[in-house]
Tab-separated table of N, CA and C in Angstrom:
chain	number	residue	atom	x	y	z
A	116	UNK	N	0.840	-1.173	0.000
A	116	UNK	CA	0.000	0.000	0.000
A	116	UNK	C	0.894	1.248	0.000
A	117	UNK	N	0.719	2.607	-1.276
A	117	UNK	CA	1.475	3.452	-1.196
A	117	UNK	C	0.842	4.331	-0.267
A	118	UNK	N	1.438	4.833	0.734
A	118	UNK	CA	0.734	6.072	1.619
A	118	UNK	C	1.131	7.052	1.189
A	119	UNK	N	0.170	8.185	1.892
A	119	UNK	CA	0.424	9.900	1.454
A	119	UNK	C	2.004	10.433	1.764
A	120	UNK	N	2.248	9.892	2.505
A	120	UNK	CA	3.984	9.930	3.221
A	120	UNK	C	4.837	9.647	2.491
A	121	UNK	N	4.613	8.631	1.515
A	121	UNK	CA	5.649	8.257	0.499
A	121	UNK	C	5.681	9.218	-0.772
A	122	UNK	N	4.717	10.064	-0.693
A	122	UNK	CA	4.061	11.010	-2.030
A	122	UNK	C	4.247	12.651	-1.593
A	123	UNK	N	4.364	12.847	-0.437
A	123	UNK	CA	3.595	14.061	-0.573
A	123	UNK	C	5.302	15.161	-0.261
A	124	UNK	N	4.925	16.249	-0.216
A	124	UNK	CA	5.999	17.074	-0.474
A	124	UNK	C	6.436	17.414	1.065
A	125	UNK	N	7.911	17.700	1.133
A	125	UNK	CA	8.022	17.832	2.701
A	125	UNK	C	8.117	19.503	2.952
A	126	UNK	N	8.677	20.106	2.125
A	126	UNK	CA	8.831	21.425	2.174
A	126	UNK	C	7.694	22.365	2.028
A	127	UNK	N	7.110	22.666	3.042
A	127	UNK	CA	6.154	23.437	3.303
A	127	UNK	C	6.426	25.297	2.831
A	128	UNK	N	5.941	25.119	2.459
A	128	UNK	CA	5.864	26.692	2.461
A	128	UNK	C	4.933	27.769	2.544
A	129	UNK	N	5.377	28.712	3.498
A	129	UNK	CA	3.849	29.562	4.706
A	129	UNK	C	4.347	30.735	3.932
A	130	UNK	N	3.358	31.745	4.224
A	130	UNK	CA	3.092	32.694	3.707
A	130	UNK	C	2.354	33.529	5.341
A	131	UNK	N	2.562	34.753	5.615
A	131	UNK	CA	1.900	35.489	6.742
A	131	UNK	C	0.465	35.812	6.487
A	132	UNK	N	-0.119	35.639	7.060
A	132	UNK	CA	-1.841	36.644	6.719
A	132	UNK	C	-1.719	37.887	6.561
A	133	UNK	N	-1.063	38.285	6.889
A	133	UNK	CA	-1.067	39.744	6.374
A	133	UNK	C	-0.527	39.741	4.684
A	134	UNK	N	0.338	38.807	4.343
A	134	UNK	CA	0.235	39.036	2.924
A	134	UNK	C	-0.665	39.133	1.658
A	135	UNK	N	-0.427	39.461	0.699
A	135	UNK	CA	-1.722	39.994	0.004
A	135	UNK	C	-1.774	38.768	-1.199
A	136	UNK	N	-2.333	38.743	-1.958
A	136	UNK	CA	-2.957	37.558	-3.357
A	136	UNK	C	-1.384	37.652	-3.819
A	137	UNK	N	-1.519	38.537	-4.450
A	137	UNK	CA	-0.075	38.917	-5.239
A	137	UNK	C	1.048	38.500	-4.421
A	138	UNK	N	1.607	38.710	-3.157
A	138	UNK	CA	2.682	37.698	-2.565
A	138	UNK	C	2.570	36.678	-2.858
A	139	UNK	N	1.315	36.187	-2.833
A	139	UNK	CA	1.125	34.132	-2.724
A	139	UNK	C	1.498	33.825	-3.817
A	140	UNK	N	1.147	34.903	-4.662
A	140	UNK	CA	1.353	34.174	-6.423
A	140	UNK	C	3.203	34.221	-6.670
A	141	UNK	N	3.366	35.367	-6.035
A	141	UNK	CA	4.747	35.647	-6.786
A	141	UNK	C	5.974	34.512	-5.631
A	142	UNK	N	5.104	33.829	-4.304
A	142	UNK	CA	6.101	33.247	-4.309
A	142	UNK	C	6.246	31.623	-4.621
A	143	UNK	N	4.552	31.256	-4.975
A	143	UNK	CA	4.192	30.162	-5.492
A	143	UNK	C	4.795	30.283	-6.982
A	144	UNK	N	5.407	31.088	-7.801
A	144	UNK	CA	5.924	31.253	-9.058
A	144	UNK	C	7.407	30.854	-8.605
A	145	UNK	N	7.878	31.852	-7.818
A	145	UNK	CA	9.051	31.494	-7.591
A	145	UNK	C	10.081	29.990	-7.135
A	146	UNK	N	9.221	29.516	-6.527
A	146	UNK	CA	8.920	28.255	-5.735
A	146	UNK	C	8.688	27.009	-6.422
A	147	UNK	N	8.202	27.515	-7.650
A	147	UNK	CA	7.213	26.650	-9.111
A	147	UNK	C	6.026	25.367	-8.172
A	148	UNK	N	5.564	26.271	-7.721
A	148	UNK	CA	4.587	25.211	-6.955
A	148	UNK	C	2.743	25.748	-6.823
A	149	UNK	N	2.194	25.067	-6.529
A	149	UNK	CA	0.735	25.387	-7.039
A	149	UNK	C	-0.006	25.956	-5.747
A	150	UNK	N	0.665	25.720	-4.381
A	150	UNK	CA	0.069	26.535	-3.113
A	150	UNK	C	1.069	26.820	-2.127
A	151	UNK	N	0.297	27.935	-1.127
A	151	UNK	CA	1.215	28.041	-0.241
A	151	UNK	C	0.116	27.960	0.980
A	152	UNK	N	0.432	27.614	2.382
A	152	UNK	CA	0.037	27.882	3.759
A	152	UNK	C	-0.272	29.388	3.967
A	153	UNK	N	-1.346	29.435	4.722
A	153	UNK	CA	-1.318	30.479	4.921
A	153	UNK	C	-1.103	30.635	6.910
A	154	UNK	N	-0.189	31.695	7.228
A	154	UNK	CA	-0.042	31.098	8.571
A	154	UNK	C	0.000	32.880	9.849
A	155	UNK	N	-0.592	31.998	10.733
A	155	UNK	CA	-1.029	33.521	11.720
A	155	UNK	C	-0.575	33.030	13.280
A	156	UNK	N	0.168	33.565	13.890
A	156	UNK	CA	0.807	33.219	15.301
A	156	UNK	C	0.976	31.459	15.282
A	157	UNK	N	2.294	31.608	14.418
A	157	UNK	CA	2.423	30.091	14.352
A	157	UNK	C	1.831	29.163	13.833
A	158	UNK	N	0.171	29.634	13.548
A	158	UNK	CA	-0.136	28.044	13.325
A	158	UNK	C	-0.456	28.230	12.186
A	159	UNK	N	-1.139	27.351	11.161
A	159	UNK	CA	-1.369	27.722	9.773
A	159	UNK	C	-2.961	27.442	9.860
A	160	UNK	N	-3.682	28.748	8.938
A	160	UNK	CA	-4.809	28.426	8.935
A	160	UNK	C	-5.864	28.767	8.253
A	161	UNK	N	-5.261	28.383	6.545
A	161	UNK	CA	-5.552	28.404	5.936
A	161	UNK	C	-4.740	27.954	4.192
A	162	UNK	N	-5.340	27.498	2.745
A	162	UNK	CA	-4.192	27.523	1.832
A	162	UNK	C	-4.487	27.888	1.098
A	163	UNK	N	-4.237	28.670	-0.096
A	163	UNK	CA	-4.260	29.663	-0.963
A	163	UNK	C	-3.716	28.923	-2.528
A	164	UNK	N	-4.277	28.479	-3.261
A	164	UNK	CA	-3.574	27.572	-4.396
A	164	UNK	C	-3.956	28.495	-5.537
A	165	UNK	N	-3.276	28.182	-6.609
A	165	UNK	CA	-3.380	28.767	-7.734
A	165	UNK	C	-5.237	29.190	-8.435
A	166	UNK	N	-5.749	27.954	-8.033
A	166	UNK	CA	-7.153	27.967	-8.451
A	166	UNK	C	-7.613	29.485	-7.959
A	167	UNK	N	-7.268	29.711	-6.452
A	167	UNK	CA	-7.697	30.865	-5.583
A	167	UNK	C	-7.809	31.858	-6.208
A	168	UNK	N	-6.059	32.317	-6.620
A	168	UNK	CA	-5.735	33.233	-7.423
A	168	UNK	C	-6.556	33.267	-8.792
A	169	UNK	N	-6.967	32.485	-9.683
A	169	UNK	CA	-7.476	32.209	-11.036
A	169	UNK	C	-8.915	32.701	-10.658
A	170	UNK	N	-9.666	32.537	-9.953
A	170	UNK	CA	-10.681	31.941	-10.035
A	170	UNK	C	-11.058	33.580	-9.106
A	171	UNK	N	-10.689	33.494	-7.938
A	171	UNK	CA	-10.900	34.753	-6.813
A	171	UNK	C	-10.478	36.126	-7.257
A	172	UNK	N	-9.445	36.122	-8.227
A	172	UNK	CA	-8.556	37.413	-8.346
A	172	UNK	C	-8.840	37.580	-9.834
A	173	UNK	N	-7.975	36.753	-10.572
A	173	UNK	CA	-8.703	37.259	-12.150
A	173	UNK	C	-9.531	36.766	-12.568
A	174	UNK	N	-10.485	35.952	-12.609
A	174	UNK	CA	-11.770	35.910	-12.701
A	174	UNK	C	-12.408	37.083	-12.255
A	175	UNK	N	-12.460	37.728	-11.044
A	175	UNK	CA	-13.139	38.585	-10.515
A	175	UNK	C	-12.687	40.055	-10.704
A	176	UNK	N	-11.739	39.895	-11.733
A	176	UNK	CA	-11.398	41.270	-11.929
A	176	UNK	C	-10.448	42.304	-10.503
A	177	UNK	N	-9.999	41.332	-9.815
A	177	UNK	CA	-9.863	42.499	-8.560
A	177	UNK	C	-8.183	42.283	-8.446
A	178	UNK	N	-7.546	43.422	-7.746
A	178	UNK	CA	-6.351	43.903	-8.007
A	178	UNK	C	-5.447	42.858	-7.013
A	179	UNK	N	-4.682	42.006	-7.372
A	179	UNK	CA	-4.059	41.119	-6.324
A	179	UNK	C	-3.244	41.578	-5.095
A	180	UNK	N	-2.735	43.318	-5.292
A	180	UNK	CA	-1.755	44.024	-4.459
A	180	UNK	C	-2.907	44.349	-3.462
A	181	UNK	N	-4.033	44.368	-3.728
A	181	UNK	CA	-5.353	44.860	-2.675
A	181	UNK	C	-5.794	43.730	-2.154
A	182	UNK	N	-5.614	42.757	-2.221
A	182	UNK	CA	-6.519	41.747	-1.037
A	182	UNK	C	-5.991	40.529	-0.916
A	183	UNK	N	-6.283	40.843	0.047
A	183	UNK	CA	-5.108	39.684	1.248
A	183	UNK	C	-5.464	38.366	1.135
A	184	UNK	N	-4.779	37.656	0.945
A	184	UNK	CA	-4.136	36.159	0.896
A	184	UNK	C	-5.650	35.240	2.294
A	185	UNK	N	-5.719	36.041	2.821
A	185	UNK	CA	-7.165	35.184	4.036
A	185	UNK	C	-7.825	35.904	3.265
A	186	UNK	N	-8.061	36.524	2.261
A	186	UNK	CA	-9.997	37.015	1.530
A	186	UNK	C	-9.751	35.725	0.735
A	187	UNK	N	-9.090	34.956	0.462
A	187	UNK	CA	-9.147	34.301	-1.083
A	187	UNK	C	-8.609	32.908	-0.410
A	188	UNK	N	-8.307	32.786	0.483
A	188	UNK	CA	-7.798	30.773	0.902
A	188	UNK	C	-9.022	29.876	1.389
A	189	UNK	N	-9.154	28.920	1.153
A	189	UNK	CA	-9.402	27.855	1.874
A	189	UNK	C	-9.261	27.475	3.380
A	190	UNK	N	-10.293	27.383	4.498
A	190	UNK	CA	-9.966	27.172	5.522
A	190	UNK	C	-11.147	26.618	5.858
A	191	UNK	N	-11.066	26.000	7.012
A	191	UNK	CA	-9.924	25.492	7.440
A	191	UNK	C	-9.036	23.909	6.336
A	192	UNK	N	-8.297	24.007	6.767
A	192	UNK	CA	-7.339	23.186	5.590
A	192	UNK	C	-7.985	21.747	5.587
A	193	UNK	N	-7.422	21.391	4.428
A	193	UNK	CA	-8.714	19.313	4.031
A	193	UNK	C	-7.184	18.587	4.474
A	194	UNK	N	-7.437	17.999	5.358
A	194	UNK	CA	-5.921	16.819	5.473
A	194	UNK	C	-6.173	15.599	5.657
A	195	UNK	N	-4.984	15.307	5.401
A	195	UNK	CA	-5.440	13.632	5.835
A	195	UNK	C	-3.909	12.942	6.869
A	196	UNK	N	-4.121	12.005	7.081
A	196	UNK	CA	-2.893	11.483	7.735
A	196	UNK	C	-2.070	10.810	6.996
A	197	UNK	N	-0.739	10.597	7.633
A	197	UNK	CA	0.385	10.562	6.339
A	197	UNK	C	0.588	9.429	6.377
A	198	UNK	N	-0.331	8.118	7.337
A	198	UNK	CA	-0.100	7.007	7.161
A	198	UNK	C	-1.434	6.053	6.370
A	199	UNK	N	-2.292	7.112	5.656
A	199	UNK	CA	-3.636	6.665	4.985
A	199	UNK	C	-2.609	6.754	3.520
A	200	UNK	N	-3.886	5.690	3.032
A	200	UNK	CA	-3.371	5.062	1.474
A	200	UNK	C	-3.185	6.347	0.649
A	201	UNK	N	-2.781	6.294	-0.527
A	201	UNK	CA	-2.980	7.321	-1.570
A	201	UNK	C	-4.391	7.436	-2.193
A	202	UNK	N	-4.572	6.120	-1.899
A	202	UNK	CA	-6.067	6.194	-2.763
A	202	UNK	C	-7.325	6.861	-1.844
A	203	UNK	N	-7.470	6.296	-0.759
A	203	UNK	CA	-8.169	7.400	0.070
A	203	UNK	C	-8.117	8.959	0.137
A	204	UNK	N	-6.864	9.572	0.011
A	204	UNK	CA	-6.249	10.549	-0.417
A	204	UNK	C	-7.057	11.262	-1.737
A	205	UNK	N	-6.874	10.722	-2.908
A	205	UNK	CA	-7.857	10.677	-4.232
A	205	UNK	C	-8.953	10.894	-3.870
A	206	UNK	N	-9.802	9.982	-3.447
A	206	UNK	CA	-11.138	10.393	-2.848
A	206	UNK	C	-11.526	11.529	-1.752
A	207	UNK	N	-10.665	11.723	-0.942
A	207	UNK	CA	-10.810	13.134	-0.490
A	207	UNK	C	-10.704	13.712	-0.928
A	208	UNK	N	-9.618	14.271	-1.895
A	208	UNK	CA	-9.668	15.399	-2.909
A	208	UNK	C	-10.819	15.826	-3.551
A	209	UNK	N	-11.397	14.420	-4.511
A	209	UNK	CA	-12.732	14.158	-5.146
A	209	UNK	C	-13.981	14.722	-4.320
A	210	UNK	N	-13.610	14.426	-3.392
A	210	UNK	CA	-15.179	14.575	-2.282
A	210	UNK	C	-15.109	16.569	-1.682
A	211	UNK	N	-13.713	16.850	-1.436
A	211	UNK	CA	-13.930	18.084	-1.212
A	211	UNK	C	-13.415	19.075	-2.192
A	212	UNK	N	-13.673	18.573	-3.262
A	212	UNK	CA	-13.633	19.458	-5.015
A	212	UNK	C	-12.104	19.892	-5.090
A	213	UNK	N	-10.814	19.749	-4.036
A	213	UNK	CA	-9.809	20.225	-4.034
A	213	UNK	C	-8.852	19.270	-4.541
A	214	UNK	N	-7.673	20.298	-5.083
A	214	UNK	CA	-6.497	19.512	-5.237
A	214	UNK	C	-5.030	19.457	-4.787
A	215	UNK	N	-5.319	19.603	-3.514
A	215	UNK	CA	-4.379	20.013	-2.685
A	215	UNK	C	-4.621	19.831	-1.260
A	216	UNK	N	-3.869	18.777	-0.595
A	216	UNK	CA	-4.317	18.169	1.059
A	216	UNK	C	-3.352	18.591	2.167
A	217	UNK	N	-3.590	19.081	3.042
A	217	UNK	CA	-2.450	18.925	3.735
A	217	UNK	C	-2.452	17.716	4.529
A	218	UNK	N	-1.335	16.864	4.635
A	218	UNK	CA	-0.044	15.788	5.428
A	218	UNK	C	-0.214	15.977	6.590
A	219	UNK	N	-0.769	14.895	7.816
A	219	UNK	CA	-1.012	15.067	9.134
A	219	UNK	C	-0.281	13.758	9.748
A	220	UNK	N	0.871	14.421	10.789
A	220	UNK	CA	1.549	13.505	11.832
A	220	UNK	C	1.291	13.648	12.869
A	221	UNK	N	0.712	13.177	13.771
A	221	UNK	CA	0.179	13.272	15.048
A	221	UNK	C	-0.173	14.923	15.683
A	222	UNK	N	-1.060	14.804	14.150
A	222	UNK	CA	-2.264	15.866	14.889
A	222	UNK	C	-1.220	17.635	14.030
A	223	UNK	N	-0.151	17.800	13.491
A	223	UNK	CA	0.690	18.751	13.126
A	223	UNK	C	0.449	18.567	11.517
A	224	UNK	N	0.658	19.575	10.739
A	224	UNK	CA	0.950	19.365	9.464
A	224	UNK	C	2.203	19.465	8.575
A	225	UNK	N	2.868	18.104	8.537
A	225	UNK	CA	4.413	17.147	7.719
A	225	UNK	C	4.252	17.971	6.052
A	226	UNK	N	3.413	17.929	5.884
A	226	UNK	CA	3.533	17.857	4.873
A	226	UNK	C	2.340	18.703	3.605
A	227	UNK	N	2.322	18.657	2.008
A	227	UNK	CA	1.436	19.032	1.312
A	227	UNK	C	1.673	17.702	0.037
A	228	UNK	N	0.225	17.136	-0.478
A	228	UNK	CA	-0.258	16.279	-1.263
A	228	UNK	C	-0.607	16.883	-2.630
A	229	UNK	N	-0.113	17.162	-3.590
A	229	UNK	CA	-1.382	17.506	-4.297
A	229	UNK	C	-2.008	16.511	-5.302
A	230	UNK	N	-2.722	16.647	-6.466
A	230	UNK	CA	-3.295	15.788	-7.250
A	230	UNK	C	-1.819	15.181	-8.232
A	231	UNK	N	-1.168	16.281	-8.200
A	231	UNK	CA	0.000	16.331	-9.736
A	231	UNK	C	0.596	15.107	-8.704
A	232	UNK	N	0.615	15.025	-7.108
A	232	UNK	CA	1.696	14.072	-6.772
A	232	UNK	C	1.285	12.965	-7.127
A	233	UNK	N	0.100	12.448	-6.646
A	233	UNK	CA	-0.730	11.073	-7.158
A	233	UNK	C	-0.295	10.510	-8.618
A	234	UNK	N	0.410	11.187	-9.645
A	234	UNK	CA	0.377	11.170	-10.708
A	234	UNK	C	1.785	10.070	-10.971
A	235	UNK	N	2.442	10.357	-9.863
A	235	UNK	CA	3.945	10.272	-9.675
A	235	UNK	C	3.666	8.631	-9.834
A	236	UNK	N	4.857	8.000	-10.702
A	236	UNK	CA	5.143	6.409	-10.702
A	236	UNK	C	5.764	5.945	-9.141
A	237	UNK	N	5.246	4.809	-8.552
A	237	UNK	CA	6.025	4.512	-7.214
A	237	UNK	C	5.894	2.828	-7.200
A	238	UNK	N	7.485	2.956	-6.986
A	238	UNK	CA	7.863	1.719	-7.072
A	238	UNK	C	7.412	0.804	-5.915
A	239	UNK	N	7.287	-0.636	-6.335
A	239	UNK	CA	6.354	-0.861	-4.962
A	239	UNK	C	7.116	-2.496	-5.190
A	240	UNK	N	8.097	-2.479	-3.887
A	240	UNK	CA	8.863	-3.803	-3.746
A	240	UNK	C	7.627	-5.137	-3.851
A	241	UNK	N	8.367	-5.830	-4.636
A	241	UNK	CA	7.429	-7.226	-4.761
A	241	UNK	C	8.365	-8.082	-3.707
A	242	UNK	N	7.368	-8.976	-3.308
A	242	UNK	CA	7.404	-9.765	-2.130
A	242	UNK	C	7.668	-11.367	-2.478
């Protein structure tokens, strides 16, 4: 059984609430990655993915330097635990229209999942 742990990305990357659309994008560009955390006295609580930006910001016509990164995220965050299958994983995504999970180790968040990872070939020792 491949788990989310064997798939998912370890390098997290937060972003402050006070930052605005336009930070998230320019450092999710920089980064070449499709979301970032969004995070407020330590904890994270909320995520902000490209869709956000697409969909919240230019779709809607509104200026990304004007509105902050919590008008436009996802919260509270969809996770799963990092010792559940991949395929359960899939179906959460499916079930909460997202493509992007956050990685849960005893109760903290390890990690980020997204759909593109599922995609990934994984070698799976034969017995």
């Amino acid at each position: 059984m491949v788990t989310t742990m064997q798939l998912m990305k370890r390098n997290l990357v937060k972003i402050p609430a006070s930052a605005s659309a336009f930070e998230a994008a320019k450092v999710m560009r920089e980064r070449g990655i499709g979301s970032v955390f969004v995070e407020q006295h330590a904890r994270i609580i909320g995520i902000v993915t490209e869709t956000d930006i697409t969909r919240k910001i230019v779709g809607e016509r509104r200026s990304p330097e004007e509105v902050l990164a919590t008008d436009i995220m996802s919260s509270p965050v969809i996770g799963i635990d990092d010792r559940r299958p991949v395929t359960e994983a899939a179906d959460l995504m499916d079930r909460h229209h997202t493509r992007h999970l956050a990685v849960f180790a005893q109760g903290r968040i390890v990690g980020v999942l997204s759909v593109r990872d599922l995609l990934q070939p994984v070698a799976i020792d034969e017995l």
